[in-house]
PDB file of C-alpha atoms in Angstrom:
ATOM      1  CA  MET A   1      -0.117  -0.064  -0.120  1.00  0.00           C
ATOM      2  CA  SER A   2       1.309   3.178  -0.743  1.00  0.00           C
ATOM      3  CA  SER A   3       1.883   6.355   1.339  1.00  0.00           C
ATOM      4  CA  PRO A   4      -0.703   9.216   1.755  1.00  0.00           C
ATOM      5  CA  ALA A   5      -0.693  11.296  -0.879  1.00  0.00           C
ATOM      6  CA  VAL A   6       0.333  14.580   0.798  1.00  0.00           C
ATOM      7  CA  VAL A   7       2.684  17.148  -0.424  1.00  0.00           C
ATOM      8  CA  ASN A   8       4.929  19.142   1.696  1.00  0.00           C
ATOM      9  CA  GLY A   9       2.914  21.604   3.551  1.00  0.00           C
ATOM     10  CA  GLY A  10      -0.327  19.977   2.707  1.00  0.00           C
ATOM     11  CA  LEU A  11      -3.194  19.397   4.937  1.00  0.00           C
ATOM     12  CA  ARG A  12      -5.447  16.411   5.355  1.00  0.00           C
ATOM     13  CA  LYS A  13      -7.796  14.586   8.103  1.00  0.00           C
ATOM     14  CA  PRO A  14      -5.877  11.438   9.224  1.00  0.00           C
ATOM     15  CA  SER A  15      -7.182   8.425   7.909  1.00  0.00           C
ATOM     16  CA  ALA A  16      -7.096   4.638   8.334  1.00  0.00           C
ATOM     17  CA  ASP A  17      -4.910   4.150   5.258  1.00  0.00           C
ATOM     18  CA  MET A  18      -2.468   6.934   6.653  1.00  0.00           C
ATOM     19  CA  GLU A  19      -2.443   5.415  10.127  1.00  0.00           C
ATOM     20  CA  ALA A  20      -1.408   1.612   8.303  1.00  0.00           C
ATOM     21  CA  SER A  21       1.328   3.281   6.532  1.00  0.00           C
ATOM     22  CA  LEU A  22       3.214   4.220   9.888  1.00  0.00           C
ATOM     23  CA  ASP A  23       2.888   0.271  10.371  1.00  0.00           C
ATOM     24  CA  GLN A  24       4.400  -0.497   7.385  1.00  0.00           C
ATOM     25  CA  CYS A  25       7.147   2.076   6.827  1.00  0.00           C
ATOM     26  CA  THR A  26      10.451   0.432   5.967  1.00  0.00           C
ATOM     27  CA  LEU A  27      14.189   1.260   6.020  1.00  0.00           C
ATOM     28  CA  GLN A  28      13.704   2.499   2.369  1.00  0.00           C
ATOM     29  CA  LEU A  29      11.352   4.871   3.437  1.00  0.00           C
ATOM     30  CA  ARG A  30      10.726   5.557   7.058  1.00  0.00           C
ATOM     31  CA  ILE A  31       7.762   7.639   8.557  1.00  0.00           C
ATOM     32  CA  PHE A  32       8.049   9.252  11.657  1.00  0.00           C
ATOM     33  CA  LYS A  33       5.124  10.393  13.307  1.00  0.00           C
ATOM     34  CA  ILE A  34       5.480  13.608  15.705  1.00  0.00           C
ATOM     35  CA  ILE A  35       2.487  14.942  17.681  1.00  0.00           C
ATOM     36  CA  VAL A  36       2.276  18.673  18.776  1.00  0.00           C
ATOM     37  CA  ILE A  37       0.508  19.217  21.845  1.00  0.00           C
ATOM     38  CA  GLY A  38      -0.315  22.014  24.093  1.00  0.00           C
ATOM     39  CA  ASP A  39      -2.975  24.596  25.221  1.00  0.00           C
ATOM     40  CA  SER A  40      -5.247  26.301  22.547  1.00  0.00           C
ATOM     41  CA  ASN A  41      -3.588  29.388  21.006  1.00  0.00           C
ATOM     42  CA  VAL A  42       0.174  28.549  21.923  1.00  0.00           C
ATOM     43  CA  GLY A  43       1.048  28.348  18.359  1.00  0.00           C
ATOM     44  CA  LYS A  44       0.901  24.744  17.450  1.00  0.00           C
ATOM     45  CA  THR A  45      -0.520  25.165  14.074  1.00  0.00           C
ATOM     46  CA  CYS A  46       1.788  27.972  13.315  1.00  0.00           C
ATOM     47  CA  LEU A  47       4.976  25.975  14.234  1.00  0.00           C
ATOM     48  CA  THR A  48       3.703  22.939  11.828  1.00  0.00           C
ATOM     49  CA  PHE A  49       3.083  25.512   9.052  1.00  0.00           C
ATOM     50  CA  ARG A  50       6.590  27.094   9.341  1.00  0.00           C
ATOM     51  CA  PHE A  51       8.321  23.798   9.613  1.00  0.00           C
ATOM     52  CA  CYS A  52       6.483  21.770   6.640  1.00  0.00           C
ATOM     53  CA  GLY A  53       5.636  24.850   4.530  1.00  0.00           C
ATOM     54  CA  GLY A  54       8.307  27.431   5.569  1.00  0.00           C
ATOM     55  CA  THR A  55       5.729  30.135   5.926  1.00  0.00           C
ATOM     56  CA  PHE A  56       3.680  31.776   8.847  1.00  0.00           C
ATOM     57  CA  PRO A  57      -0.075  31.453   8.071  1.00  0.00           C
ATOM     58  CA  ASP A  58      -2.007  34.662   7.530  1.00  0.00           C
ATOM     59  CA  LYS A  59      -5.069  33.291   9.264  1.00  0.00           C
ATOM     60  CA  THR A  60      -5.688  30.307  11.457  1.00  0.00           C
ATOM     61  CA  GLU A  61      -8.561  28.891  13.136  1.00  0.00           C
ATOM     62  CA  ALA A  62      -8.976  26.474  16.126  1.00  0.00           C
ATOM     63  CA  THR A  63      -7.937  23.009  15.236  1.00  0.00           C
ATOM     64  CA  ILE A  64     -10.895  20.698  15.315  1.00  0.00           C
ATOM     65  CA  GLY A  65      -9.736  17.018  16.201  1.00  0.00           C
ATOM     66  CA  VAL A  66      -6.426  16.745  14.422  1.00  0.00           C
ATOM     67  CA  ASP A  67      -4.919  17.557  11.183  1.00  0.00           C
ATOM     68  CA  PHE A  68      -1.414  16.665   9.731  1.00  0.00           C
ATOM     69  CA  ARG A  69       1.266  18.041   7.768  1.00  0.00           C
ATOM     70  CA  GLU A  70       4.102  16.362   6.111  1.00  0.00           C
ATOM     71  CA  LYS A  71       7.562  17.044   5.013  1.00  0.00           C
ATOM     72  CA  ALA A  72      10.373  14.876   3.475  1.00  0.00           C
ATOM     73  CA  VAL A  73      13.856  15.335   4.860  1.00  0.00           C
ATOM     74  CA  GLU A  74      17.242  13.938   4.036  1.00  0.00           C
ATOM     75  CA  ILE A  75      19.527  12.751   6.995  1.00  0.00           C
ATOM     76  CA  GLU A  76      22.629  11.046   6.197  1.00  0.00           C
ATOM     77  CA  GLY A  77      21.817  10.160   2.616  1.00  0.00           C
ATOM     78  CA  GLU A  78      18.513   8.476   3.606  1.00  0.00           C
ATOM     79  CA  LYS A  79      15.206  10.146   2.918  1.00  0.00           C
ATOM     80  CA  ILE A  80      12.517  10.357   5.766  1.00  0.00           C
ATOM     81  CA  LYS A  81       9.017  11.373   5.834  1.00  0.00           C
ATOM     82  CA  VAL A  82       8.195  13.390   8.809  1.00  0.00           C
ATOM     83  CA  GLN A  83       4.299  13.445   9.631  1.00  0.00           C
ATOM     84  CA  VAL A  84       3.609  16.462  12.248  1.00  0.00           C
ATOM     85  CA  TRP A  85       0.351  15.921  13.758  1.00  0.00           C
ATOM     86  CA  ASP A  86      -1.393  19.200  14.915  1.00  0.00           C
ATOM     87  CA  THR A  87      -3.785  18.514  17.700  1.00  0.00           C
ATOM     88  CA  ALA A  88      -6.630  20.471  19.037  1.00  0.00           C
ATOM     89  CA  GLY A  89      -5.884  22.161  22.245  1.00  0.00           C
ATOM     90  CA  GLN A  90      -9.629  22.584  23.327  1.00  0.00           C
ATOM     91  CA  GLU A  91     -11.118  19.605  25.342  1.00  0.00           C
ATOM     92  CA  ARG A  92     -14.158  19.719  23.435  1.00  0.00           C
ATOM     93  CA  PHE A  93     -12.564  19.252  20.189  1.00  0.00           C
ATOM     94  CA  ARG A  94     -10.324  16.286  21.660  1.00  0.00           C
ATOM     95  CA  LYS A  95     -12.426  13.842  23.094  1.00  0.00           C
ATOM     96  CA  SER A  96     -13.264  11.715  20.319  1.00  0.00           C
ATOM     97  CA  MET A  97      -9.900  11.971  18.578  1.00  0.00           C
ATOM     98  CA  VAL A  98      -7.428  11.479  21.697  1.00  0.00           C
ATOM     99  CA  GLU A  99      -6.727   7.936  20.881  1.00  0.00           C
ATOM    100  CA  HIS A 100      -5.507   8.783  17.462  1.00  0.00           C
ATOM    101  CA  TYR A 101      -3.168  11.517  18.721  1.00  0.00           C
ATOM    102  CA  TYR A 102      -0.831   8.852  20.549  1.00  0.00           C
ATOM    103  CA  ARG A 103      -1.155   5.722  18.499  1.00  0.00           C
ATOM    104  CA  ASN A 104       1.980   4.700  16.773  1.00  0.00           C
ATOM    105  CA  VAL A 105       3.700   8.022  18.113  1.00  0.00           C
ATOM    106  CA  HIS A 106       7.274   8.343  17.494  1.00  0.00           C
ATOM    107  CA  ALA A 107       8.049  11.796  19.326  1.00  0.00           C
ATOM    108  CA  VAL A 108       6.103  14.519  20.988  1.00  0.00           C
ATOM    109  CA  VAL A 109       6.506  18.296  21.122  1.00  0.00           C
ATOM    110  CA  PHE A 110       4.950  19.961  24.131  1.00  0.00           C
ATOM    111  CA  VAL A 111       4.301  23.592  23.305  1.00  0.00           C
ATOM    112  CA  TYR A 112       3.388  26.758  25.575  1.00  0.00           C
ATOM    113  CA  ASP A 113       3.228  30.597  25.184  1.00  0.00           C
ATOM    114  CA  VAL A 114       6.099  32.287  26.758  1.00  0.00           C
ATOM    115  CA  THR A 115       3.428  35.245  27.202  1.00  0.00           C
ATOM    116  CA  LYS A 116       1.084  33.281  29.092  1.00  0.00           C
ATOM    117  CA  MET A 117       2.110  31.499  32.359  1.00  0.00           C
ATOM    118  CA  ALA A 118      -0.977  29.785  32.580  1.00  0.00           C
ATOM    119  CA  SER A 119      -0.156  27.633  29.264  1.00  0.00           C
ATOM    120  CA  PHE A 120       3.228  26.736  30.807  1.00  0.00           C
ATOM    121  CA  GLU A 121       1.604  25.682  34.104  1.00  0.00           C
ATOM    122  CA  ASN A 122      -0.727  23.693  32.163  1.00  0.00           C
ATOM    123  CA  LEU A 123       2.208  21.571  30.833  1.00  0.00           C
ATOM    124  CA  LYS A 124       1.957  19.181  33.776  1.00  0.00           C
ATOM    125  CA  THR A 125      -1.641  18.322  32.507  1.00  0.00           C
ATOM    126  CA  TRP A 126      -0.708  17.549  28.996  1.00  0.00           C
ATOM    127  CA  ILE A 127       2.321  15.248  30.396  1.00  0.00           C
ATOM    128  CA  GLN A 128      -0.057  13.435  32.362  1.00  0.00           C
ATOM    129  CA  GLU A 129      -2.423  12.827  29.336  1.00  0.00           C
ATOM    130  CA  CYS A 130       0.663  11.622  27.695  1.00  0.00           C
ATOM    131  CA  ASN A 131       1.901   9.134  30.173  1.00  0.00           C
ATOM    132  CA  GLY A 132      -1.721   8.153  30.658  1.00  0.00           C
ATOM    133  CA  HIS A 133      -1.888   6.815  26.970  1.00  0.00           C
ATOM    134  CA  SER A 134       1.402   4.553  27.917  1.00  0.00           C
ATOM    135  CA  VAL A 135       3.690   6.477  25.586  1.00  0.00           C
ATOM    136  CA  SER A 136       6.960   4.959  26.194  1.00  0.00           C
ATOM    137  CA  PRO A 137       9.654   6.502  28.172  1.00  0.00           C
ATOM    138  CA  SER A 138      11.827   5.715  25.013  1.00  0.00           C
ATOM    139  CA  VAL A 139       9.692   8.294  22.778  1.00  0.00           C
ATOM    140  CA  PRO A 140      11.741  11.351  22.375  1.00  0.00           C
ATOM    141  CA  LYS A 141       9.934  14.479  23.823  1.00  0.00           C
ATOM    142  CA  VAL A 142      10.649  18.335  23.634  1.00  0.00           C
ATOM    143  CA  LEU A 143       9.870  21.265  25.152  1.00  0.00           C
ATOM    144  CA  VAL A 144       9.077  24.637  23.010  1.00  0.00           C
ATOM    145  CA  GLY A 145       8.208  28.059  24.134  1.00  0.00           C
ATOM    146  CA  ASN A 146       6.676  29.895  21.387  1.00  0.00           C
ATOM    147  CA  LYS A 147       6.149  33.733  20.658  1.00  0.00           C
ATOM    148  CA  CYS A 148       9.546  34.745  21.881  1.00  0.00           C
ATOM    149  CA  ASP A 149       9.613  37.590  19.497  1.00  0.00           C
ATOM    150  CA  LEU A 150       7.207  39.246  22.091  1.00  0.00           C
ATOM    151  CA  ARG A 151      10.051  40.153  24.333  1.00  0.00           C
ATOM    152  CA  GLU A 152       8.008  42.900  26.435  1.00  0.00           C
ATOM    153  CA  GLN A 153       5.070  40.525  26.981  1.00  0.00           C
ATOM    154  CA  ILE A 154       7.243  37.531  28.430  1.00  0.00           C
ATOM    155  CA  GLN A 155       5.925  35.767  31.435  1.00  0.00           C
ATOM    156  CA  VAL A 156       7.835  32.683  31.629  1.00  0.00           C
ATOM    157  CA  PRO A 157      11.504  33.161  32.130  1.00  0.00           C
ATOM    158  CA  SER A 158      14.061  30.882  30.447  1.00  0.00           C
ATOM    159  CA  ASN A 159      15.517  29.510  33.593  1.00  0.00           C
ATOM    160  CA  LEU A 160      11.990  28.396  34.939  1.00  0.00           C
ATOM    161  CA  ALA A 161      11.359  26.566  31.688  1.00  0.00           C
ATOM    162  CA  LEU A 162      14.797  25.097  31.545  1.00  0.00           C
ATOM    163  CA  LYS A 163      14.506  23.735  35.100  1.00  0.00           C
ATOM    164  CA  PHE A 164      11.075  22.235  34.058  1.00  0.00           C
ATOM    165  CA  ALA A 165      12.611  20.666  30.767  1.00  0.00           C
ATOM    166  CA  ASP A 166      15.411  19.217  32.765  1.00  0.00           C
ATOM    167  CA  ALA A 167      13.200  17.696  35.528  1.00  0.00           C
ATOM    168  CA  HIS A 168      11.295  15.830  32.901  1.00  0.00           C
ATOM    169  CA  ASN A 169      14.214  14.694  30.668  1.00  0.00           C
ATOM    170  CA  MET A 170      13.531  17.307  27.608  1.00  0.00           C
ATOM    171  CA  LEU A 171      15.423  19.494  25.456  1.00  0.00           C
ATOM    172  CA  LEU A 172      14.211  23.178  25.485  1.00  0.00           C
ATOM    173  CA  PHE A 173      13.572  25.064  22.495  1.00  0.00           C
ATOM    174  CA  GLU A 174      12.281  28.977  22.747  1.00  0.00           C
ATOM    175  CA  THR A 175      11.405  30.066  19.194  1.00  0.00           C
ATOM    176  CA  SER A 176       8.884  32.048  17.150  1.00  0.00           C
ATOM    177  CA  ALA A 177       6.764  30.515  14.432  1.00  0.00           C
ATOM    178  CA  LYS A 178       6.032  34.019  13.329  1.00  0.00           C
ATOM    179  CA  ASP A 179       9.589  35.754  13.023  1.00  0.00           C
ATOM    180  CA  PRO A 180      11.183  34.589   9.864  1.00  0.00           C
ATOM    181  CA  LYS A 181      14.432  35.218  11.732  1.00  0.00           C
ATOM    182  CA  GLU A 182      13.698  32.200  13.950  1.00  0.00           C
ATOM    183  CA  SER A 183      12.660  29.673  11.059  1.00  0.00           C
ATOM    184  CA  GLN A 184      15.889  27.879  11.287  1.00  0.00           C
ATOM    185  CA  ASN A 185      15.218  27.110  14.983  1.00  0.00           C
ATOM    186  CA  VAL A 186      11.747  25.953  14.139  1.00  0.00           C
ATOM    187  CA  GLU A 187      13.375  23.733  11.752  1.00  0.00           C
ATOM    188  CA  SER A 188      16.105  22.443  14.375  1.00  0.00           C
ATOM    189  CA  ILE A 189      13.038  21.298  16.648  1.00  0.00           C
ATOM    190  CA  PHE A 190      11.666  18.670  14.334  1.00  0.00           C
ATOM    191  CA  MET A 191      15.084  17.819  12.577  1.00  0.00           C
ATOM    192  CA  CYS A 192      16.448  17.174  16.096  1.00  0.00           C
ATOM    193  CA  LEU A 193      13.740  14.640  16.813  1.00  0.00           C
ATOM    194  CA  ALA A 194      13.973  13.019  13.294  1.00  0.00           C
ATOM    195  CA  CYS A 195      17.942  12.395  13.895  1.00  0.00           C
ATOM    196  CA  LYS A 196      17.223  11.019  17.355  1.00  0.00           C
ATOM    197  CA  LEU A 197      14.527   8.669  15.788  1.00  0.00           C
ATOM    198  CA  LYS A 198      16.674   7.708  12.909  1.00  0.00           C
ATOM    199  CA  ALA A 199      19.576   6.672  15.345  1.00  0.00           C
ATOM    200  CA  GLN A 200      17.197   4.644  17.663  1.00  0.00           C
ATOM    201  CA  LYS A 201      15.719   2.784  14.552  1.00  0.00           C
ATOM    202  CA  SER A 202      18.943   2.265  13.218  1.00  0.00           C
ATOM    203  CA  LEU A 203      20.188   0.725  16.357  1.00  0.00           C
ATOM    204  CA  PHE A 204      17.153  -1.265  16.673  1.00  0.00           C
ATOM    205  CA  TYR A 205      17.395  -2.701  12.962  1.00  0.00           C
ATOM    206  CA  ARG A 206      21.320  -3.290  13.632  1.00  0.00           C
ATOM    207  CA  ASP A 207      20.517  -5.412  16.751  1.00  0.00           C
ATOM    208  CA  MET A 208      17.707  -7.451  14.776  1.00  0.00           C
ATOM    209  CA  GLU A 209      20.359  -7.907  12.231  1.00  0.00           C
ATOM    210  CA  ARG A 210      23.000  -8.997  14.732  1.00  0.00           C
ATOM    211  CA  GLN A 211      20.470 -11.520  16.272  1.00  0.00           C
ATOM    212  CA  GLU A 212      19.446 -13.058  13.063  1.00  0.00           C
ATOM    213  CA  ARG A 213      22.943 -13.198  11.562  1.00  0.00           C
ATOM    214  CA  LYS A 214      24.638 -13.803  14.953  1.00  0.00           C
ATOM    215  CA  LEU A 215      27.406 -11.427  14.183  1.00  0.00           C
ATOM    216  CA  PRO A 216      29.489  -9.881  17.028  1.00  0.00           C
ATOM    217  CA  LEU A 217      29.129  -6.289  17.650  1.00  0.00           C
ATOM    218  CA  SER A 218      32.812  -5.502  16.549  1.00  0.00           C
ATOM    219  CA  GLN A 219      31.865  -6.438  13.188  1.00  0.00           C
ATOM    220  CA  GLN A 220      29.220  -3.849  12.761  1.00  0.00           C
ATOM    221  CA  SER A 221      29.859  -0.503  11.308  1.00  0.00           C
ATOM    222  CA  ASN A 222      29.141   2.660  13.144  1.00  0.00           C
ATOM    223  CA  ASN A 223      27.188   5.644  11.820  1.00  0.00           C
ATOM    224  CA  LYS A 224      28.305   9.058  12.651  1.00  0.00           C
ATOM    225  CA  ASN A 225      25.592  11.019  14.472  1.00  0.00           C
ATOM    226  CA  SER A 226      25.001  14.440  12.707  1.00  0.00           C
ATOM    227  CA  CYS A 227      21.701  15.106  15.158  1.00  0.00           C
ATOM    228  CA  PRO A 228      21.508  19.108  15.033  1.00  0.00           C
ATOM    229  CA  CYS A 229      20.861  19.105  18.810  1.00  0.00           C
TER     230      CYS A 229
END
């Protein structure tokens, strides 16, 4: 079965075929599912637009349920598809879709608005939801403080966010989906996760190969890690 027909920056409601494609990804074309979660209006949709399409949307509306965007990237010569799932922040839009968020998830991005302390304090609730759906501790997670271009309105200091990230074993990124100068930083968020996932999956496949062929570790080649983080 072929992968979903979605172009870079494209948008489409998730389907059973798309979810099945995650189960059938191969070494030739891997698909990494990254979910973006957090309060409503923290900029989740804008972050996914910036990464997948390279632009900031002129107008956005509250995400209903879940949408996804897809971008093809190349890491160490291998082409990989990154599926970024943009999830609703409002509970009334989440109830019927929440199981789809966490199914076959490979990485999680927690987003808060640096100008709204409440969105930062609510991260505990989002982490609890994530843990409540049995997301493995081995699944990479990062913390993103968005809207850092609004310097005069910042309520969440960097040192507080860093302390929280360290306590939950996450990397911290502070960025702005709106500011074109920050676009490289937005790219780094998702590329960092893609690199980590590629390294994890490569290790998994090498371990499987060693078990099948019973080759000693010394005979396996070591790949260089070019993760941007």
